[in-house]
Coordinates of C-alpha atoms in Angstrom, one line a residue:
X1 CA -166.8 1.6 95.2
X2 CA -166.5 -2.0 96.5
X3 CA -166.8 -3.4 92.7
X4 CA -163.9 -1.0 92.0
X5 CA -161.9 -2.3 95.0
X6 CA -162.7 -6.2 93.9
X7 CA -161.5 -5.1 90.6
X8 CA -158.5 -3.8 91.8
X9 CA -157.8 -7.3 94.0
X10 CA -158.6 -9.6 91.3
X11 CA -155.8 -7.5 89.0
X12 CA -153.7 -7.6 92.1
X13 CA -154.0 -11.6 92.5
X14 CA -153.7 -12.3 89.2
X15 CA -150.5 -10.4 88.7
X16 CA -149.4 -11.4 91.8
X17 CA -149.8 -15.4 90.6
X18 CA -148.4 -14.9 87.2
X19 CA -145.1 -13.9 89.0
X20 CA -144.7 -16.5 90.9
X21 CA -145.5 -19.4 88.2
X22 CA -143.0 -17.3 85.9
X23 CA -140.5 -17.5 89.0
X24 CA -141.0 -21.0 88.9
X25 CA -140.2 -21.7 85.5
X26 CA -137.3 -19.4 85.8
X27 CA -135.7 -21.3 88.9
X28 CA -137.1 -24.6 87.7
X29 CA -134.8 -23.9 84.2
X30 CA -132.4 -22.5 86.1
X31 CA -132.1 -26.3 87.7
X32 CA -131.9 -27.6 84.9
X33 CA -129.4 -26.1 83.3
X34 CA -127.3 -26.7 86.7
X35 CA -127.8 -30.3 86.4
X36 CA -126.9 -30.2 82.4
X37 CA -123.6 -28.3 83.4
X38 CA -122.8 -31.7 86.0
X39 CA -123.8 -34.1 83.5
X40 CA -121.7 -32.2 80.6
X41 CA -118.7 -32.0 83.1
X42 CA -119.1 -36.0 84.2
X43 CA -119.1 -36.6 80.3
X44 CA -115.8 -35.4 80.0
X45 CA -114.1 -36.9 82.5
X46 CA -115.3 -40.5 82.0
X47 CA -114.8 -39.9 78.1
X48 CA -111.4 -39.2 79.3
X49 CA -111.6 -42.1 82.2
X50 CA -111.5 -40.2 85.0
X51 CA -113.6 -40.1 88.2
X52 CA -117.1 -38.9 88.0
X53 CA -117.4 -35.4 90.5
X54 CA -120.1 -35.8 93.3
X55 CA -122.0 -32.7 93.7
X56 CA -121.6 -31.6 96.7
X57 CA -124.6 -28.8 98.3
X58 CA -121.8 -27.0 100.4
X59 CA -120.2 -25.8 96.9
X60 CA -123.2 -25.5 95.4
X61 CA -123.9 -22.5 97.7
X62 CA -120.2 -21.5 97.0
X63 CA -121.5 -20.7 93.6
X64 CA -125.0 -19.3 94.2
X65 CA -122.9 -16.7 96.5
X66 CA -120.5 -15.7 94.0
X67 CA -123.1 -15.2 91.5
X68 CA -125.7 -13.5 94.0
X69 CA -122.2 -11.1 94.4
X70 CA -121.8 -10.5 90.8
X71 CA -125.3 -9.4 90.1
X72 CA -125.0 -7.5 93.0
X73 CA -122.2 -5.8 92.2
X74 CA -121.9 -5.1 89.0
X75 CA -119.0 -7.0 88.4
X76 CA -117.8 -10.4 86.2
X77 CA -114.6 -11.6 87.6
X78 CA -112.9 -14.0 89.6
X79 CA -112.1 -11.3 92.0
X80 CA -114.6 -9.0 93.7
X81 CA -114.3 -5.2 93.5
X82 CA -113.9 -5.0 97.2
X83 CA -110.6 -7.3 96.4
X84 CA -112.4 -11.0 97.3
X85 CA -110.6 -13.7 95.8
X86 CA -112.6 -17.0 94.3
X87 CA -111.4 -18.7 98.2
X88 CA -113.3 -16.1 99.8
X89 CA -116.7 -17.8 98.8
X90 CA -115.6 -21.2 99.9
X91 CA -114.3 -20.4 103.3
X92 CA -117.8 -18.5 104.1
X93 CA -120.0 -21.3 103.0
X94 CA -117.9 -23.5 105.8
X95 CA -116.0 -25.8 102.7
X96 CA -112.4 -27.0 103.9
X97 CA -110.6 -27.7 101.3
X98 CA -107.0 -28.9 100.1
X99 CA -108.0 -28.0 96.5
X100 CA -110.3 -25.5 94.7
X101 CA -111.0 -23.9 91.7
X102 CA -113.0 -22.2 89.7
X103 CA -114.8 -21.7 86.1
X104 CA -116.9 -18.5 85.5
X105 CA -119.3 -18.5 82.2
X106 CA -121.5 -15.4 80.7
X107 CA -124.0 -14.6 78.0
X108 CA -125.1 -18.2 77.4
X109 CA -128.5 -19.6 77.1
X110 CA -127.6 -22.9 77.2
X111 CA -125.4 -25.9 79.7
X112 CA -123.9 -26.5 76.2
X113 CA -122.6 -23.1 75.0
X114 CA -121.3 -22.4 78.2
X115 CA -119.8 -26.2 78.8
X116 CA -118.4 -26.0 75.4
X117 CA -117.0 -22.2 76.1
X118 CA -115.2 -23.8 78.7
X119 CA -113.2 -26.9 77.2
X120 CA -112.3 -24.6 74.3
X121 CA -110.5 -22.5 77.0
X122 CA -107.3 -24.2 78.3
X123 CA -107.2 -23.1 81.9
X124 CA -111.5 -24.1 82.5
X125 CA -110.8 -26.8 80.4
X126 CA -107.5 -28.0 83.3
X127 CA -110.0 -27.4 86.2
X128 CA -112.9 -29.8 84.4
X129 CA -110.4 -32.5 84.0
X130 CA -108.6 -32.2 86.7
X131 CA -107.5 -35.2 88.8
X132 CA -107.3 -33.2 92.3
X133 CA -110.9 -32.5 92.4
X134 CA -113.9 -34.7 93.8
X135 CA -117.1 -32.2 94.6
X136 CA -118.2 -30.0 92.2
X137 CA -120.9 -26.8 93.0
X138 CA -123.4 -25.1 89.7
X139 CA -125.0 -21.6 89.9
X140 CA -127.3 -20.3 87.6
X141 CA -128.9 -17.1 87.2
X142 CA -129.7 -14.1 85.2
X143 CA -129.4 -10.4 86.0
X144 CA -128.0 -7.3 84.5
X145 CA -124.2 -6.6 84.1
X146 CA -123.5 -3.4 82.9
X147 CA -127.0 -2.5 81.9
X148 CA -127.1 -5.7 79.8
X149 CA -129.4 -8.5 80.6
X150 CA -127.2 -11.5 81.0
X151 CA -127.1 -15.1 82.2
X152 CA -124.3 -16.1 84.4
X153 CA -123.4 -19.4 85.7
X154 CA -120.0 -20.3 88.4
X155 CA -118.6 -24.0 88.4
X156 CA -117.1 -24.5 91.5
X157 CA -114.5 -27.6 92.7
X158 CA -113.1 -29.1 95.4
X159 CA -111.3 -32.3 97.2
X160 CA -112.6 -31.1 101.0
X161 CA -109.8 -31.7 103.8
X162 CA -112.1 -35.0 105.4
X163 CA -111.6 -37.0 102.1
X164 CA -108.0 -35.5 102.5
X165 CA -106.8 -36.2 105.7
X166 CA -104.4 -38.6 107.2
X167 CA -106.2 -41.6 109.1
X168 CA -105.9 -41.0 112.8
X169 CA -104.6 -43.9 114.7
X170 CA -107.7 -44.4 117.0
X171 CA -109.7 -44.7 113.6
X172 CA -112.3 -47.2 113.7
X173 CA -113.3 -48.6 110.6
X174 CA -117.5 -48.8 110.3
X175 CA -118.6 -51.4 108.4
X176 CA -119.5 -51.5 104.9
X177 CA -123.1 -50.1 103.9
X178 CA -125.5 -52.2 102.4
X179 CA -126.0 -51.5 98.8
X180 CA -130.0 -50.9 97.9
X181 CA -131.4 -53.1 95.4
X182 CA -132.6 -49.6 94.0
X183 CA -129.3 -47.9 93.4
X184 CA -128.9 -47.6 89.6
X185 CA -125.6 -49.2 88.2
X186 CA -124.4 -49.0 84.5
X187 CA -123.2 -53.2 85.0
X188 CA -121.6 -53.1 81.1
X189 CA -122.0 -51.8 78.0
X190 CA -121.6 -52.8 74.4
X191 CA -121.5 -52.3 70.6
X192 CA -122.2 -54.4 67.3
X193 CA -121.5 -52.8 63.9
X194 CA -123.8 -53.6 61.0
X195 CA -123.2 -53.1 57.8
X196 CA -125.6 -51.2 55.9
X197 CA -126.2 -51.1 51.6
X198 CA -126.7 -47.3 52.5
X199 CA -125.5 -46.8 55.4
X200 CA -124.0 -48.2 58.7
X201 CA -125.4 -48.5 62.3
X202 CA -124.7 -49.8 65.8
X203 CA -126.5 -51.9 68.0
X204 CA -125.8 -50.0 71.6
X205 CA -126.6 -52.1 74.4
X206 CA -126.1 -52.0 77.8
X207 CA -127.1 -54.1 81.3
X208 CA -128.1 -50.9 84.1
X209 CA -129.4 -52.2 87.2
X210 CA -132.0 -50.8 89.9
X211 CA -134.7 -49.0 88.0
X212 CA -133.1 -46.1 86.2
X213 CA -135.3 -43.5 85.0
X214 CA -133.9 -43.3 82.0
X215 CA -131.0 -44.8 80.0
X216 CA -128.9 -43.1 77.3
X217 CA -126.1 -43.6 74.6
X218 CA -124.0 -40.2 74.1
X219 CA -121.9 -39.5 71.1
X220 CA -120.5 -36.9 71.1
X221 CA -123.3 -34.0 71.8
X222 CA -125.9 -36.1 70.9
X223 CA -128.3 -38.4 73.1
X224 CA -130.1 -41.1 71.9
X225 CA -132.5 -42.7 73.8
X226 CA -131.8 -46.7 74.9
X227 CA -135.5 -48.7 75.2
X228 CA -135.9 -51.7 77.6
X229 CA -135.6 -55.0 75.9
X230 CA -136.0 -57.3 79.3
X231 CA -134.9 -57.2 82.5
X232 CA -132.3 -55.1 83.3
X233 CA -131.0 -55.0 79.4
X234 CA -131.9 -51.7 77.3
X235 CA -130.5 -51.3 73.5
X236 CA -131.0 -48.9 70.3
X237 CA -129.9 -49.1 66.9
X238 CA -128.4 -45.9 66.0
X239 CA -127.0 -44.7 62.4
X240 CA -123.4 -43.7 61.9
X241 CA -124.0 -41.7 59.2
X242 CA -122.6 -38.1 60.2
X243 CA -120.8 -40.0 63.1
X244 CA -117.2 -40.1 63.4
X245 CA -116.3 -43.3 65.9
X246 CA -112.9 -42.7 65.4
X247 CA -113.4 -38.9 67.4
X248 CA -116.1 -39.9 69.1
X249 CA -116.9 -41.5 72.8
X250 CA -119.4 -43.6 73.3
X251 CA -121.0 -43.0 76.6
X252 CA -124.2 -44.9 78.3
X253 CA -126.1 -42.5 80.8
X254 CA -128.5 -43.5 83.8
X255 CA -130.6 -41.2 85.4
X256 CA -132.0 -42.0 88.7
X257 CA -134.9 -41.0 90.7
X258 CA -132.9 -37.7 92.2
X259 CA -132.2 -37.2 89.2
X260 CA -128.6 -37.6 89.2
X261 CA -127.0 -38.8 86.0
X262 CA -124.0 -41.6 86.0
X263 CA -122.1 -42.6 83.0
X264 CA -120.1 -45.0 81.7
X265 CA -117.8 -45.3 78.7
X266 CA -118.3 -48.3 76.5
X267 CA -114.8 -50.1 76.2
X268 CA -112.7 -49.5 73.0
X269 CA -112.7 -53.1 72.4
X270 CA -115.7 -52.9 70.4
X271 CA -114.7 -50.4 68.1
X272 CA -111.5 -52.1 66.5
X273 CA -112.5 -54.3 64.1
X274 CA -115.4 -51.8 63.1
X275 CA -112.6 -49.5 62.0
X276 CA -110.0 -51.8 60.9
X277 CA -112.6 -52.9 58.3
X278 CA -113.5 -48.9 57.7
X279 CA -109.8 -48.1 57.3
X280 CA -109.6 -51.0 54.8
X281 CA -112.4 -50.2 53.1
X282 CA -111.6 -46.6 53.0
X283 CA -108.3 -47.5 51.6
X284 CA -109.9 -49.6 48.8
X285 CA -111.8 -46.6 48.0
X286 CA -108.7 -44.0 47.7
X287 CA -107.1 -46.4 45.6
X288 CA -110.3 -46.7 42.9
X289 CA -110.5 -43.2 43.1
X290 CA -106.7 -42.4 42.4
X291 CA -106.7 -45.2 39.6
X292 CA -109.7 -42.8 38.2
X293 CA -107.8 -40.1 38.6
X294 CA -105.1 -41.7 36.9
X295 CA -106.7 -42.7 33.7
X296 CA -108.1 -39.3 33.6
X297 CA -104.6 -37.7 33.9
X298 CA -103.9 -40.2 31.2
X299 CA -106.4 -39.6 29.1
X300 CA -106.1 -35.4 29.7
X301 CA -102.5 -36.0 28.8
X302 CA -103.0 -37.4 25.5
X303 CA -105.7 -34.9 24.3
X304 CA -102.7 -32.3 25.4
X305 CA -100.4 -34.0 23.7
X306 CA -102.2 -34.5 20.5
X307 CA -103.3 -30.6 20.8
X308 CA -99.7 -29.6 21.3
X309 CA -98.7 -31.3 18.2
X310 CA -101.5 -29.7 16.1
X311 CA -100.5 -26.4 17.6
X312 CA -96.6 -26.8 16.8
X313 CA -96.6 -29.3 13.3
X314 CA -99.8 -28.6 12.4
X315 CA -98.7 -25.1 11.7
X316 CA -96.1 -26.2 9.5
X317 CA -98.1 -28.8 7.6
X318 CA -100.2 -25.9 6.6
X319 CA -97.3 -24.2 4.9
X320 CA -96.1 -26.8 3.3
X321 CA -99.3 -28.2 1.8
X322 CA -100.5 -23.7 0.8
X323 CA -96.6 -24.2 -0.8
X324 CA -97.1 -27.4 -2.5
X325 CA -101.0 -25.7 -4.1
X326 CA -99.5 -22.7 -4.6
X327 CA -97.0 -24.6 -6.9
X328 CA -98.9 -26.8 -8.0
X329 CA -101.3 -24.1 -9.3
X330 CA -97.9 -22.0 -11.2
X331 CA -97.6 -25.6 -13.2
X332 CA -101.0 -25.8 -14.4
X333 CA -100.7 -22.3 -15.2
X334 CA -97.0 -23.1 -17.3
X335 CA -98.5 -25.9 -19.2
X336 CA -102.1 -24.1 -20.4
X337 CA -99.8 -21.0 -21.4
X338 CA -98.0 -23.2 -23.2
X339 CA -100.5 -25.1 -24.7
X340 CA -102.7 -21.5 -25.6
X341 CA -99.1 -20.8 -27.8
X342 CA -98.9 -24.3 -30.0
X343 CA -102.3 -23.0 -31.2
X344 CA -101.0 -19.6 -32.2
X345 CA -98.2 -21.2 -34.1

């Protein structure tokens, strides 16, 4: 009996610890697709040259509530069924605010889909842009809507009413903070273009200060990881091939140790004579390959003219020439009648 009842414990522990490390991994990925969702948001808006959005952990429990109310629920929408509007959320997680809005995403599996779901959409795309917001709030989690197992995820923004407010006269400025040596700073950023015999690539390099735990160049969707050359200098030489620079941002990205991300777009400047020479070159090309195309035109308009004449004289040369044989042969036959009657005679 007490085997039986250990048995039954040791099940019970086990079980009991492999739900809790898989609801680990669950909220730990949950995390990090929140984090993704800033960073992919951030991108945008310094691709675009606006201000980066702080995330701010009043809005990010704005969003856990409305999507603890969803799954709750049974419900995706901007408005509860019981009638609670987007504000709702905000003004019960204690955010004041002069501006607010907000993005709602579904049946995703990754920051991407749903980030990309989002800027193809005019109105989420307004809100991710927008210039009235400062503070941004993620939520992500899965549950069942409609019977169907889903993942949902709620952006949330906001300019709160203290960065908002008038200055009160009695306002006394504090001083300045000191900056810590440690605070991670993308200084500059910069690109040289090399010219390949197959291909082209860049030479990305950048100056971040204050220990970054990692540094990035982002085109487009794609990351590409920028190694430590000395001191405070990182660089990578990265193909072009599949790359369009004239679409394409180029972004450096600094992690630090809270993992926040900060990015930084790498002037314009670099890029013109890079595609001045391209569109010159490119230009060169179209021109060989219309001259090509000329002398094949050309050359395919001969041959057709040269058919067309067989097809229309040609015809008629062959009959004349079956006229000419066929008198030709009458002749021969007038003269060897003839001559077969001089031998009668």
């Amino acid at each position: 009996m007490k085997t039986k009842i250990l048995k039954n414990n040791l099940i019970l522990f086990i079980a009991v610890a492999v739900l809790s490390f898989l609801g680990v991994d669950v909220a730990s990925a949950n995390d990090a697709i929140e984090n993704q969702i800033v960073n992919y948001t951030n991108q945008e808006r310094v691709a675009q040259g606006l201000e980066q959005l702080v995330e701010n952990d009043i809005l990010n429990e704005v969003a856990k509530l409305k999507v603890q109310d969803m799954l709750g629920n049974d419900y995706f929408s901007h408005t509860s069924l019981e009638g609670l509007d987007p504000w709702y959320w905000f003004d019960r997680a204690g955010y004041s605010y002069r501006f607010a809005g907000e993005n709602l995403g579904m049946d995703f599996e990754t920051a991407f889909a749903v980030h990309d779901a989002w800027m193809k959409s005019e109105t989420h795309k307004e809100n991710i842009l927008s210039t009235k917001y400062k503070e941004i709030g993620v939520a992500v989690k899965r549950g069942l809507i409609n019977n169907k197992e889903t993942q949902i995820a709620v952006q949330v923004f906001g300019n709160s009413l203290r960065d908002s407010d008038p200055i009160p006269e009695n306002f006394k400025e504090e001083p300045e903070p000191t900056i810590l040596e440690d605070r991670v700073i993308i200084a500059q950023s910069s690109i040289h273009f090399w010219k390949g015999s197959e291909e082209d690539e860049m030479l990305v390099s950048a100056e971040v200060t204050g220990n970054p735990q990692g540094v990035e160049a982002v085109v487009g969707t794609e990351e590409y990881p920028l190694e430590k050359l000395k001191d405070d200098i990182y660089v990578n030489l990265i193909s072009l091939k599949g790359l369009d620079i004239k679409k394409e941002n180029v972004l450096i990205k600094a992690v630090d140790d809270q993992k926040i991300a900060i990015f930084s777009k790498v002037p314009d400047k670099y890029f013109a004579e890079y595609l001045i020479e391209k569109e010159e070159q490119d230009t060169e090309d179209n021109q060989v390959v219309a001259m090509l195309s000329s002398d094949q035109n050309n050359q395919n308009n001969l041959i057709g003219t040269v058919r067309l004449w067989f097809n229309q004289t040609g015809f008629m040369l062959l009959i004349a020439g079956l006229f000419i044989i066929t008198i030709f042969n009458i002749w021969i036959l007038e003269k060897e009648e003839e001559r077969l009657l001089e031998l009668k005679t």
